[in-house]
Amino acid sequence: MDRRLDIALIQTRTPATAEAGLAHVEPLIRQAAAGGARFILTPEGTNLLEQRRDRRGEAIHDEADDPCVQGLCALAAELKVWLLVGSAIVRSGHVGDDRAANRSLLIDDQGRITARYDKLHVFDVDLPNGETYRESANIRPGDGAVVAETPWGGLGLTVCYDVRFPHLFRQLAKAGAALIAVPAAFTRPTGEAHWEILLRARAIETGAFVLAPAQGGTHEDGRHTWGRSIVVGPWGEVIGRLDHDEPGVLFATLDLDAVDKARQAVPALSHDRDFAAPASAAAP
């Protein structure tokens, strides 16, 4: 296995249709490949971001028919790169549930989808600035964690709000993930307060590289996302970051031996102990 890996994170401001999403992200992926990246990662909602109810239904396709997904499979094969579509918003395919799936897709350098992961934790929050999100109204959550095989080792798949659930990341690391992807469309209030610190914490806890491509800026559907795509090393160090919310490409070179070194120095993944759950706190 090659112990050094050239990667690129794509930061986007995805439009509201899959056709426009492909046109937006394709030049950035070509730029990443031309810069030498062998593994390229895109954000959550790479194909489309559309939260307006009157337009959302018409915008969403089955995975097999989504113009952006199919275009990105062809592009990976053409460029001979591995590509993680951080997520595509596609029909879930579950009878009786018309909600979409928020689905990560790993595409190999032959253009084949080799792994899928549906976002486990949906974003249902009321933020201090008055913004309210009920992702569960439109997104059907997944029910299983995924570590995908790549030429460079195990890749743990997560999406955005999953970053707030450290037990998921710990399980991914224990299942062999040396790289963990966190594609996101973080809101501006939560991004400014929590984005980098959460990602660095997850890297430290797992001794893994955390790769977090993000959406950034003001989108057609009215949402505002934080940007600041970032690569974090297994010791919690920032290897690279974008300091803005504009579309762009972040290049980084990973030394995969750093994972073993971090886990040998602090072998916390092997130190779990069973313990009794705490009793409920008495009411004051």
PDB file of C-alpha atoms in Angstrom:
ATOM      1  CA  MET A   1       0.000   0.000   0.000  1.00  0.00           C
ATOM      2  CA  ASP A   2       1.273   3.470  -0.918  1.00  0.00           C
ATOM      3  CA  ARG A   3       1.804   5.317   2.377  1.00  0.00           C
ATOM      4  CA  ARG A   4       1.381   8.821   0.954  1.00  0.00           C
ATOM      5  CA  LEU A   5      -1.844  10.048  -0.542  1.00  0.00           C
ATOM      6  CA  ASP A   6      -2.564  13.240  -2.469  1.00  0.00           C
ATOM      7  CA  ILE A   7      -6.137  14.339  -1.900  1.00  0.00           C
ATOM      8  CA  ALA A   8      -8.357  17.305  -2.665  1.00  0.00           C
ATOM      9  CA  LEU A   9     -11.465  18.598  -0.935  1.00  0.00           C
ATOM     10  CA  ILE A  10     -13.984  20.419  -3.109  1.00  0.00           C
ATOM     11  CA  GLN A  11     -15.854  23.345  -1.572  1.00  0.00           C
ATOM     12  CA  THR A  12     -19.069  24.193  -3.404  1.00  0.00           C
ATOM     13  CA  ARG A  13     -22.110  26.447  -3.404  1.00  0.00           C
ATOM     14  CA  THR A  14     -24.433  23.888  -4.886  1.00  0.00           C
ATOM     15  CA  PRO A  15     -27.456  25.068  -6.921  1.00  0.00           C
ATOM     16  CA  ALA A  16     -30.993  23.733  -6.651  1.00  0.00           C
ATOM     17  CA  THR A  17     -31.041  21.137  -9.459  1.00  0.00           C
ATOM     18  CA  ALA A  18     -28.886  18.109 -10.215  1.00  0.00           C
ATOM     19  CA  GLU A  19     -28.068  19.311 -13.719  1.00  0.00           C
ATOM     20  CA  ALA A  20     -26.809  22.626 -12.370  1.00  0.00           C
ATOM     21  CA  GLY A  21     -25.046  20.800  -9.529  1.00  0.00           C
ATOM     22  CA  LEU A  22     -22.983  18.785 -11.991  1.00  0.00           C
ATOM     23  CA  ALA A  23     -22.096  21.865 -14.025  1.00  0.00           C
ATOM     24  CA  HIS A  24     -20.999  23.615 -10.816  1.00  0.00           C
ATOM     25  CA  VAL A  25     -18.821  20.859  -9.354  1.00  0.00           C
ATOM     26  CA  GLU A  26     -17.275  19.336 -12.501  1.00  0.00           C
ATOM     27  CA  PRO A  27     -14.723  22.128 -13.177  1.00  0.00           C
ATOM     28  CA  LEU A  28     -13.573  21.993  -9.552  1.00  0.00           C
ATOM     29  CA  ILE A  29     -13.061  18.232  -9.741  1.00  0.00           C
ATOM     30  CA  ARG A  30     -11.117  18.628 -12.983  1.00  0.00           C
ATOM     31  CA  GLN A  31      -8.953  21.243 -11.271  1.00  0.00           C
ATOM     32  CA  ALA A  32      -8.318  18.851  -8.388  1.00  0.00           C
ATOM     33  CA  ALA A  33      -7.326  16.001 -10.708  1.00  0.00           C
ATOM     34  CA  ALA A  34      -5.071  18.282 -12.750  1.00  0.00           C
ATOM     35  CA  GLY A  35      -3.364  19.255  -9.480  1.00  0.00           C
ATOM     36  CA  GLY A  36      -2.437  15.630  -8.802  1.00  0.00           C
ATOM     37  CA  ALA A  37      -5.148  14.498  -6.403  1.00  0.00           C
ATOM     38  CA  ARG A  38      -5.852  10.767  -6.531  1.00  0.00           C
ATOM     39  CA  PHE A  39      -8.735  10.902  -4.068  1.00  0.00           C
ATOM     40  CA  ILE A  40     -11.237  13.767  -4.327  1.00  0.00           C
ATOM     41  CA  LEU A  41     -14.048  14.493  -1.875  1.00  0.00           C
ATOM     42  CA  THR A  42     -17.092  16.719  -2.337  1.00  0.00           C
ATOM     43  CA  PRO A  43     -19.537  18.099   0.280  1.00  0.00           C
ATOM     44  CA  GLU A  44     -22.970  17.131   1.517  1.00  0.00           C
ATOM     45  CA  GLY A  45     -25.644  17.868  -1.066  1.00  0.00           C
ATOM     46  CA  THR A  46     -23.229  17.805  -3.994  1.00  0.00           C
ATOM     47  CA  ASN A  47     -25.995  17.201  -6.524  1.00  0.00           C
ATOM     48  CA  LEU A  48     -28.533  19.738  -5.247  1.00  0.00           C
ATOM     49  CA  LEU A  49     -29.611  21.819  -2.277  1.00  0.00           C
ATOM     50  CA  GLU A  50     -33.320  22.575  -2.364  1.00  0.00           C
ATOM     51  CA  GLN A  51     -35.332  23.043   0.822  1.00  0.00           C
ATOM     52  CA  ARG A  52     -38.306  24.835  -0.788  1.00  0.00           C
ATOM     53  CA  ARG A  53     -41.141  22.321  -0.581  1.00  0.00           C
ATOM     54  CA  ASP A  54     -42.851  23.398  -3.801  1.00  0.00           C
ATOM     55  CA  ARG A  55     -39.705  22.660  -5.837  1.00  0.00           C
ATOM     56  CA  ARG A  56     -38.047  19.864  -3.886  1.00  0.00           C
ATOM     57  CA  GLY A  57     -40.132  16.962  -5.195  1.00  0.00           C
ATOM     58  CA  GLU A  58     -39.421  17.708  -8.846  1.00  0.00           C
ATOM     59  CA  ALA A  59     -35.707  18.239  -8.188  1.00  0.00           C
ATOM     60  CA  ILE A  60     -35.001  14.833  -6.630  1.00  0.00           C
ATOM     61  CA  HIS A  61     -34.265  11.722  -8.719  1.00  0.00           C
ATOM     62  CA  ASP A  62     -33.602   8.060  -8.117  1.00  0.00           C
ATOM     63  CA  GLU A  63     -29.882   7.469  -7.646  1.00  0.00           C
ATOM     64  CA  ALA A  64     -29.624   5.600 -10.953  1.00  0.00           C
ATOM     65  CA  ASP A  65     -31.290   8.469 -12.832  1.00  0.00           C
ATOM     66  CA  ASP A  66     -29.685  11.438 -11.091  1.00  0.00           C
ATOM     67  CA  PRO A  67     -27.794  13.502 -13.717  1.00  0.00           C
ATOM     68  CA  CYS A  68     -25.155  14.622 -11.244  1.00  0.00           C
ATOM     69  CA  VAL A  69     -24.481  11.168  -9.808  1.00  0.00           C
ATOM     70  CA  GLN A  70     -24.205   9.592 -13.240  1.00  0.00           C
ATOM     71  CA  GLY A  71     -22.069  12.460 -14.503  1.00  0.00           C
ATOM     72  CA  LEU A  72     -19.684  12.101 -11.576  1.00  0.00           C
ATOM     73  CA  CYS A  73     -19.331   8.352 -12.153  1.00  0.00           C
ATOM     74  CA  ALA A  74     -18.331   9.081 -15.746  1.00  0.00           C
ATOM     75  CA  LEU A  75     -15.967  11.836 -14.620  1.00  0.00           C
ATOM     76  CA  ALA A  76     -14.165   9.592 -12.113  1.00  0.00           C
ATOM     77  CA  ALA A  77     -13.616   7.012 -14.851  1.00  0.00           C
ATOM     78  CA  GLU A  78     -12.388   9.647 -17.294  1.00  0.00           C
ATOM     79  CA  LEU A  79      -9.958  11.226 -14.823  1.00  0.00           C
ATOM     80  CA  LYS A  80      -8.924   7.889 -13.258  1.00  0.00           C
ATOM     81  CA  VAL A  81      -9.495   9.155  -9.718  1.00  0.00           C
ATOM     82  CA  TRP A  82     -11.388   7.904  -6.689  1.00  0.00           C
ATOM     83  CA  LEU A  83     -14.237  10.234  -5.829  1.00  0.00           C
ATOM     84  CA  LEU A  84     -16.367  10.512  -2.727  1.00  0.00           C
ATOM     85  CA  VAL A  85     -19.640  12.236  -3.469  1.00  0.00           C
ATOM     86  CA  GLY A  86     -20.027  13.587   0.054  1.00  0.00           C
ATOM     87  CA  SER A  87     -23.717  13.143  -0.344  1.00  0.00           C
ATOM     88  CA  ALA A  88     -26.371  13.192  -3.016  1.00  0.00           C
ATOM     89  CA  ILE A  89     -29.990  13.917  -2.174  1.00  0.00           C
ATOM     90  CA  VAL A  90     -31.846  11.096  -3.935  1.00  0.00           C
ATOM     91  CA  ARG A  91     -35.064   9.149  -3.539  1.00  0.00           C
ATOM     92  CA  SER A  92     -34.694   6.617  -0.740  1.00  0.00           C
ATOM     93  CA  GLY A  93     -36.603   3.869  -2.529  1.00  0.00           C
ATOM     94  CA  HIS A  94     -38.544   2.876   0.598  1.00  0.00           C
ATOM     95  CA  VAL A  95     -42.165   2.028  -0.112  1.00  0.00           C
ATOM     96  CA  GLY A  96     -44.556   4.178   1.876  1.00  0.00           C
ATOM     97  CA  ASP A  97     -41.913   6.784   2.762  1.00  0.00           C
ATOM     98  CA  ASP A  98     -41.537   9.596   0.258  1.00  0.00           C
ATOM     99  CA  ARG A  99     -38.621  11.200   2.086  1.00  0.00           C
ATOM    100  CA  ALA A 100     -35.261  11.327   0.307  1.00  0.00           C
ATOM    101  CA  ALA A 101     -31.956   9.772   1.327  1.00  0.00           C
ATOM    102  CA  ASN A 102     -28.930  11.921   2.135  1.00  0.00           C
ATOM    103  CA  ARG A 103     -26.440   9.430   0.658  1.00  0.00           C
ATOM    104  CA  SER A 104     -22.653   9.312   0.440  1.00  0.00           C
ATOM    105  CA  LEU A 105     -21.368   7.499  -2.643  1.00  0.00           C
ATOM    106  CA  LEU A 106     -17.804   6.225  -3.063  1.00  0.00           C
ATOM    107  CA  ILE A 107     -16.822   5.931  -6.729  1.00  0.00           C
ATOM    108  CA  ASP A 108     -13.657   4.125  -7.821  1.00  0.00           C
ATOM    109  CA  ASP A 109     -11.340   5.078 -10.669  1.00  0.00           C
ATOM    110  CA  GLN A 110     -13.374   2.931 -13.066  1.00  0.00           C
ATOM    111  CA  GLY A 111     -16.530   4.907 -12.360  1.00  0.00           C
ATOM    112  CA  ARG A 112     -18.165   2.205 -10.223  1.00  0.00           C
ATOM    113  CA  ILE A 113     -20.038   2.967  -6.995  1.00  0.00           C
ATOM    114  CA  THR A 114     -18.296   0.769  -4.428  1.00  0.00           C
ATOM    115  CA  ALA A 115     -19.949   1.952  -1.196  1.00  0.00           C
ATOM    116  CA  ARG A 116     -23.070   3.782  -0.037  1.00  0.00           C
ATOM    117  CA  TYR A 117     -23.941   5.363   3.283  1.00  0.00           C
ATOM    118  CA  ASP A 118     -27.200   7.071   4.243  1.00  0.00           C
ATOM    119  CA  LYS A 119     -26.777   9.815   6.851  1.00  0.00           C
ATOM    120  CA  LEU A 120     -27.670   8.405  10.252  1.00  0.00           C
ATOM    121  CA  HIS A 121     -28.392  11.538  12.280  1.00  0.00           C
ATOM    122  CA  VAL A 122     -30.825  14.084  10.855  1.00  0.00           C
ATOM    123  CA  PHE A 123     -30.582  17.764  11.760  1.00  0.00           C
ATOM    124  CA  ASP A 124     -33.646  18.743  13.809  1.00  0.00           C
ATOM    125  CA  VAL A 125     -32.684  21.879  15.720  1.00  0.00           C
ATOM    126  CA  ASP A 126     -33.819  25.342  16.824  1.00  0.00           C
ATOM    127  CA  LEU A 127     -30.814  27.658  16.727  1.00  0.00           C
ATOM    128  CA  PRO A 128     -30.330  30.687  19.007  1.00  0.00           C
ATOM    129  CA  ASN A 129     -30.576  33.077  16.026  1.00  0.00           C
ATOM    130  CA  GLY A 130     -34.109  31.870  15.256  1.00  0.00           C
ATOM    131  CA  GLU A 131     -33.243  29.462  12.428  1.00  0.00           C
ATOM    132  CA  THR A 132     -35.167  26.191  12.610  1.00  0.00           C
ATOM    133  CA  TYR A 133     -34.323  22.985  10.754  1.00  0.00           C
ATOM    134  CA  ARG A 134     -36.361  19.767  10.564  1.00  0.00           C
ATOM    135  CA  GLU A 135     -34.328  17.553   8.273  1.00  0.00           C
ATOM    136  CA  SER A 136     -36.347  14.545   9.402  1.00  0.00           C
ATOM    137  CA  ALA A 137     -39.356  15.942   7.521  1.00  0.00           C
ATOM    138  CA  ASN A 138     -37.582  15.456   4.185  1.00  0.00           C
ATOM    139  CA  ILE A 139     -34.744  12.990   4.824  1.00  0.00           C
ATOM    140  CA  ARG A 140     -35.116   9.346   5.799  1.00  0.00           C
ATOM    141  CA  PRO A 141     -32.192   8.504   8.117  1.00  0.00           C
ATOM    142  CA  GLY A 142     -30.015   5.496   7.467  1.00  0.00           C
ATOM    143  CA  ASP A 143     -29.657   2.578   9.834  1.00  0.00           C
ATOM    144  CA  GLY A 144     -26.067   1.388   9.500  1.00  0.00           C
ATOM    145  CA  ALA A 145     -22.478   2.613   9.709  1.00  0.00           C
ATOM    146  CA  VAL A 146     -20.064   2.012   6.818  1.00  0.00           C
ATOM    147  CA  VAL A 147     -16.301   1.598   6.495  1.00  0.00           C
ATOM    148  CA  ALA A 148     -15.443   1.400   2.798  1.00  0.00           C
ATOM    149  CA  GLU A 149     -12.366  -0.210   1.290  1.00  0.00           C
ATOM    150  CA  THR A 150      -9.997   2.016  -0.679  1.00  0.00           C
ATOM    151  CA  PRO A 151      -6.458   1.496  -2.009  1.00  0.00           C
ATOM    152  CA  TRP A 152      -5.266   3.518   1.000  1.00  0.00           C
ATOM    153  CA  GLY A 153      -7.118   1.729   3.778  1.00  0.00           C
ATOM    154  CA  GLY A 154     -10.504   1.946   5.414  1.00  0.00           C
ATOM    155  CA  LEU A 155     -12.648   5.036   4.854  1.00  0.00           C
ATOM    156  CA  GLY A 156     -15.301   5.776   7.456  1.00  0.00           C
ATOM    157  CA  LEU A 157     -18.363   7.495   6.028  1.00  0.00           C
ATOM    158  CA  THR A 158     -20.324  10.170   7.893  1.00  0.00           C
ATOM    159  CA  VAL A 159     -22.321  13.244   6.872  1.00  0.00           C
ATOM    160  CA  CYS A 160     -22.449  16.645   8.587  1.00  0.00           C
ATOM    161  CA  TYR A 161     -24.548  16.380  11.799  1.00  0.00           C
ATOM    162  CA  ASP A 162     -23.033  12.923  12.416  1.00  0.00           C
ATOM    163  CA  VAL A 163     -19.928  14.768  13.679  1.00  0.00           C
ATOM    164  CA  ARG A 164     -21.730  15.460  16.970  1.00  0.00           C
ATOM    165  CA  PHE A 165     -21.952  11.737  17.777  1.00  0.00           C
ATOM    166  CA  PRO A 166     -18.463  10.604  18.842  1.00  0.00           C
ATOM    167  CA  HIS A 167     -19.494   6.999  19.452  1.00  0.00           C
ATOM    168  CA  LEU A 168     -20.115   6.632  15.697  1.00  0.00           C
ATOM    169  CA  PHE A 169     -16.575   7.796  14.922  1.00  0.00           C
ATOM    170  CA  ARG A 170     -15.118   5.468  17.546  1.00  0.00           C
ATOM    171  CA  GLN A 171     -16.902   2.508  15.986  1.00  0.00           C
ATOM    172  CA  LEU A 172     -15.649   3.477  12.529  1.00  0.00           C
ATOM    173  CA  ALA A 173     -12.068   3.634  13.793  1.00  0.00           C
ATOM    174  CA  LYS A 174     -12.392   0.282  15.548  1.00  0.00           C
ATOM    175  CA  ALA A 175     -13.733  -1.206  12.309  1.00  0.00           C
ATOM    176  CA  GLY A 176     -10.578  -0.180  10.472  1.00  0.00           C
ATOM    177  CA  ALA A 177     -11.100   3.410   9.331  1.00  0.00           C
ATOM    178  CA  ALA A 178      -7.824   5.308   8.972  1.00  0.00           C
ATOM    179  CA  LEU A 179      -9.639   8.075   7.079  1.00  0.00           C
ATOM    180  CA  ILE A 180     -13.017   9.487   8.108  1.00  0.00           C
ATOM    181  CA  ALA A 181     -14.987  11.750   5.779  1.00  0.00           C
ATOM    182  CA  VAL A 182     -17.269  14.465   7.147  1.00  0.00           C
ATOM    183  CA  PRO A 183     -18.848  16.152   4.108  1.00  0.00           C
ATOM    184  CA  ALA A 184     -21.076  18.947   5.323  1.00  0.00           C
ATOM    185  CA  ALA A 185     -23.415  21.847   4.719  1.00  0.00           C
ATOM    186  CA  PHE A 186     -22.950  23.407   8.166  1.00  0.00           C
ATOM    187  CA  THR A 187     -25.062  26.424   9.056  1.00  0.00           C
ATOM    188  CA  ARG A 188     -23.191  29.668   9.669  1.00  0.00           C
ATOM    189  CA  PRO A 189     -24.041  29.915  13.412  1.00  0.00           C
ATOM    190  CA  THR A 190     -23.015  26.338  14.195  1.00  0.00           C
ATOM    191  CA  GLY A 191     -20.075  26.485  11.800  1.00  0.00           C
ATOM    192  CA  GLU A 192     -18.592  29.558  13.415  1.00  0.00           C
ATOM    193  CA  ALA A 193     -19.031  28.111  16.899  1.00  0.00           C
ATOM    194  CA  HIS A 194     -18.328  24.396  16.475  1.00  0.00           C
ATOM    195  CA  TRP A 195     -17.059  23.292  13.027  1.00  0.00           C
ATOM    196  CA  GLU A 196     -13.295  23.121  13.521  1.00  0.00           C
ATOM    197  CA  ILE A 197     -13.293  22.141  17.185  1.00  0.00           C
ATOM    198  CA  LEU A 198     -15.614  19.182  16.591  1.00  0.00           C
ATOM    199  CA  LEU A 199     -13.563  17.920  13.652  1.00  0.00           C
ATOM    200  CA  ARG A 200     -10.292  18.179  15.564  1.00  0.00           C
ATOM    201  CA  ALA A 201     -11.834  16.376  18.526  1.00  0.00           C
ATOM    202  CA  ARG A 202     -13.056  13.505  16.341  1.00  0.00           C
ATOM    203  CA  ALA A 203      -9.566  13.165  14.803  1.00  0.00           C
ATOM    204  CA  ILE A 204      -7.889  13.094  18.226  1.00  0.00           C
ATOM    205  CA  GLU A 205     -10.364  10.582  19.642  1.00  0.00           C
ATOM    206  CA  THR A 206      -9.962   8.170  16.728  1.00  0.00           C
ATOM    207  CA  GLY A 207      -6.345   8.732  15.686  1.00  0.00           C
ATOM    208  CA  ALA A 208      -7.638   9.072  12.118  1.00  0.00           C
ATOM    209  CA  PHE A 209      -7.446  11.637   9.350  1.00  0.00           C
ATOM    210  CA  VAL A 210     -10.667  13.644   9.225  1.00  0.00           C
ATOM    211  CA  LEU A 211     -11.528  15.013   5.773  1.00  0.00           C
ATOM    212  CA  ALA A 212     -14.275  17.632   5.785  1.00  0.00           C
ATOM    213  CA  PRO A 213     -15.333  19.217   2.455  1.00  0.00           C
ATOM    214  CA  ALA A 214     -18.034  21.823   2.943  1.00  0.00           C
ATOM    215  CA  GLN A 215     -20.701  23.892   1.286  1.00  0.00           C
ATOM    216  CA  GLY A 216     -20.228  27.645   1.631  1.00  0.00           C
ATOM    217  CA  GLY A 217     -22.136  30.867   1.092  1.00  0.00           C
ATOM    218  CA  THR A 218     -25.718  31.835   0.241  1.00  0.00           C
ATOM    219  CA  HIS A 219     -27.602  29.247  -1.834  1.00  0.00           C
ATOM    220  CA  GLU A 220     -30.483  29.500  -4.289  1.00  0.00           C
ATOM    221  CA  ASP A 221     -32.898  28.014  -1.762  1.00  0.00           C
ATOM    222  CA  GLY A 222     -32.032  30.704   0.796  1.00  0.00           C
ATOM    223  CA  ARG A 223     -29.837  28.760   3.183  1.00  0.00           C
ATOM    224  CA  HIS A 224     -26.448  30.073   4.361  1.00  0.00           C
ATOM    225  CA  THR A 225     -23.544  27.661   4.875  1.00  0.00           C
ATOM    226  CA  TRP A 226     -20.207  28.103   6.599  1.00  0.00           C
ATOM    227  CA  GLY A 227     -17.553  26.762   4.197  1.00  0.00           C
ATOM    228  CA  ARG A 228     -14.026  26.506   5.724  1.00  0.00           C
ATOM    229  CA  SER A 229     -13.276  23.011   4.377  1.00  0.00           C
ATOM    230  CA  ILE A 230     -10.552  21.394   6.446  1.00  0.00           C
ATOM    231  CA  VAL A 231      -8.187  18.404   6.666  1.00  0.00           C
ATOM    232  CA  VAL A 232      -7.211  17.298  10.176  1.00  0.00           C
ATOM    233  CA  GLY A 233      -4.425  14.851  11.013  1.00  0.00           C
ATOM    234  CA  PRO A 234      -4.650  11.987  13.530  1.00  0.00           C
ATOM    235  CA  TRP A 235      -2.886  14.025  16.237  1.00  0.00           C
ATOM    236  CA  GLY A 236      -5.530  16.737  15.855  1.00  0.00           C
ATOM    237  CA  GLU A 237      -3.320  19.026  13.796  1.00  0.00           C
ATOM    238  CA  VAL A 238      -4.794  21.079  10.951  1.00  0.00           C
ATOM    239  CA  ILE A 239      -3.055  19.976   7.747  1.00  0.00           C
ATOM    240  CA  GLY A 240      -4.956  22.365   5.505  1.00  0.00           C
ATOM    241  CA  ARG A 241      -8.004  24.616   5.514  1.00  0.00           C
ATOM    242  CA  LEU A 242      -9.838  27.127   3.397  1.00  0.00           C
ATOM    243  CA  ASP A 243     -10.423  30.389   5.261  1.00  0.00           C
ATOM    244  CA  HIS A 244     -13.525  31.416   3.299  1.00  0.00           C
ATOM    245  CA  ASP A 245     -16.908  30.205   2.038  1.00  0.00           C
ATOM    246  CA  GLU A 246     -16.275  30.575  -1.707  1.00  0.00           C
ATOM    247  CA  PRO A 247     -16.166  27.560  -4.061  1.00  0.00           C
ATOM    248  CA  GLY A 248     -12.641  26.200  -4.339  1.00  0.00           C
ATOM    249  CA  VAL A 249     -10.218  23.307  -4.024  1.00  0.00           C
ATOM    250  CA  LEU A 250      -8.135  22.375  -0.975  1.00  0.00           C
ATOM    251  CA  PHE A 251      -5.125  20.147  -1.691  1.00  0.00           C
ATOM    252  CA  ALA A 252      -3.340  18.066   0.944  1.00  0.00           C
ATOM    253  CA  THR A 253      -0.848  15.213   1.148  1.00  0.00           C
ATOM    254  CA  LEU A 254      -1.476  12.606   3.841  1.00  0.00           C
ATOM    255  CA  ASP A 255       1.238  10.482   5.453  1.00  0.00           C
ATOM    256  CA  LEU A 256      -0.779   7.384   6.270  1.00  0.00           C
ATOM    257  CA  ASP A 257       1.869   6.118   8.710  1.00  0.00           C
ATOM    258  CA  ALA A 258       0.747   8.951  11.007  1.00  0.00           C
ATOM    259  CA  VAL A 259      -2.355   6.944  11.905  1.00  0.00           C
ATOM    260  CA  ASP A 260      -0.348   4.053  13.358  1.00  0.00           C
ATOM    261  CA  LYS A 261       1.971   6.460  15.175  1.00  0.00           C
ATOM    262  CA  ALA A 262      -0.905   8.336  16.809  1.00  0.00           C
ATOM    263  CA  ARG A 263      -2.702   5.153  17.851  1.00  0.00           C
ATOM    264  CA  GLN A 264       0.461   3.610  19.245  1.00  0.00           C
ATOM    265  CA  ALA A 265       1.265   6.754  21.226  1.00  0.00           C
ATOM    266  CA  VAL A 266      -2.229   6.941  22.764  1.00  0.00           C
ATOM    267  CA  PRO A 267      -3.932   3.543  22.316  1.00  0.00           C
ATOM    268  CA  ALA A 268      -7.297   4.748  23.606  1.00  0.00           C
ATOM    269  CA  LEU A 269      -9.221   2.647  21.076  1.00  0.00           C
ATOM    270  CA  SER A 270      -8.099  -0.470  22.972  1.00  0.00           C
ATOM    271  CA  HIS A 271      -8.794   0.908  26.454  1.00  0.00           C
ATOM    272  CA  ASP A 272     -12.589   0.699  26.586  1.00  0.00           C
ATOM    273  CA  ARG A 273     -14.029  -0.796  29.770  1.00  0.00           C
ATOM    274  CA  ASP A 274     -17.530  -1.912  30.558  1.00  0.00           C
ATOM    275  CA  PHE A 275     -19.182   0.175  33.263  1.00  0.00           C
ATOM    276  CA  ALA A 276     -22.523   0.584  34.935  1.00  0.00           C
ATOM    277  CA  ALA A 277     -24.703   3.355  33.567  1.00  0.00           C
ATOM    278  CA  PRO A 278     -25.208   6.288  35.954  1.00  0.00           C
ATOM    279  CA  ALA A 279     -28.439   6.577  37.851  1.00  0.00           C
ATOM    280  CA  SER A 280     -30.739   9.368  36.764  1.00  0.00           C
ATOM    281  CA  ALA A 281     -29.945  12.610  38.540  1.00  0.00           C
ATOM    282  CA  ALA A 282     -32.397  13.497  41.277  1.00  0.00           C
ATOM    283  CA  ALA A 283     -34.607  16.487  40.566  1.00  0.00           C
ATOM    284  CA  PRO A 284     -33.386  19.636  42.389  1.00  0.00           C
TER     285      PRO A 284
END
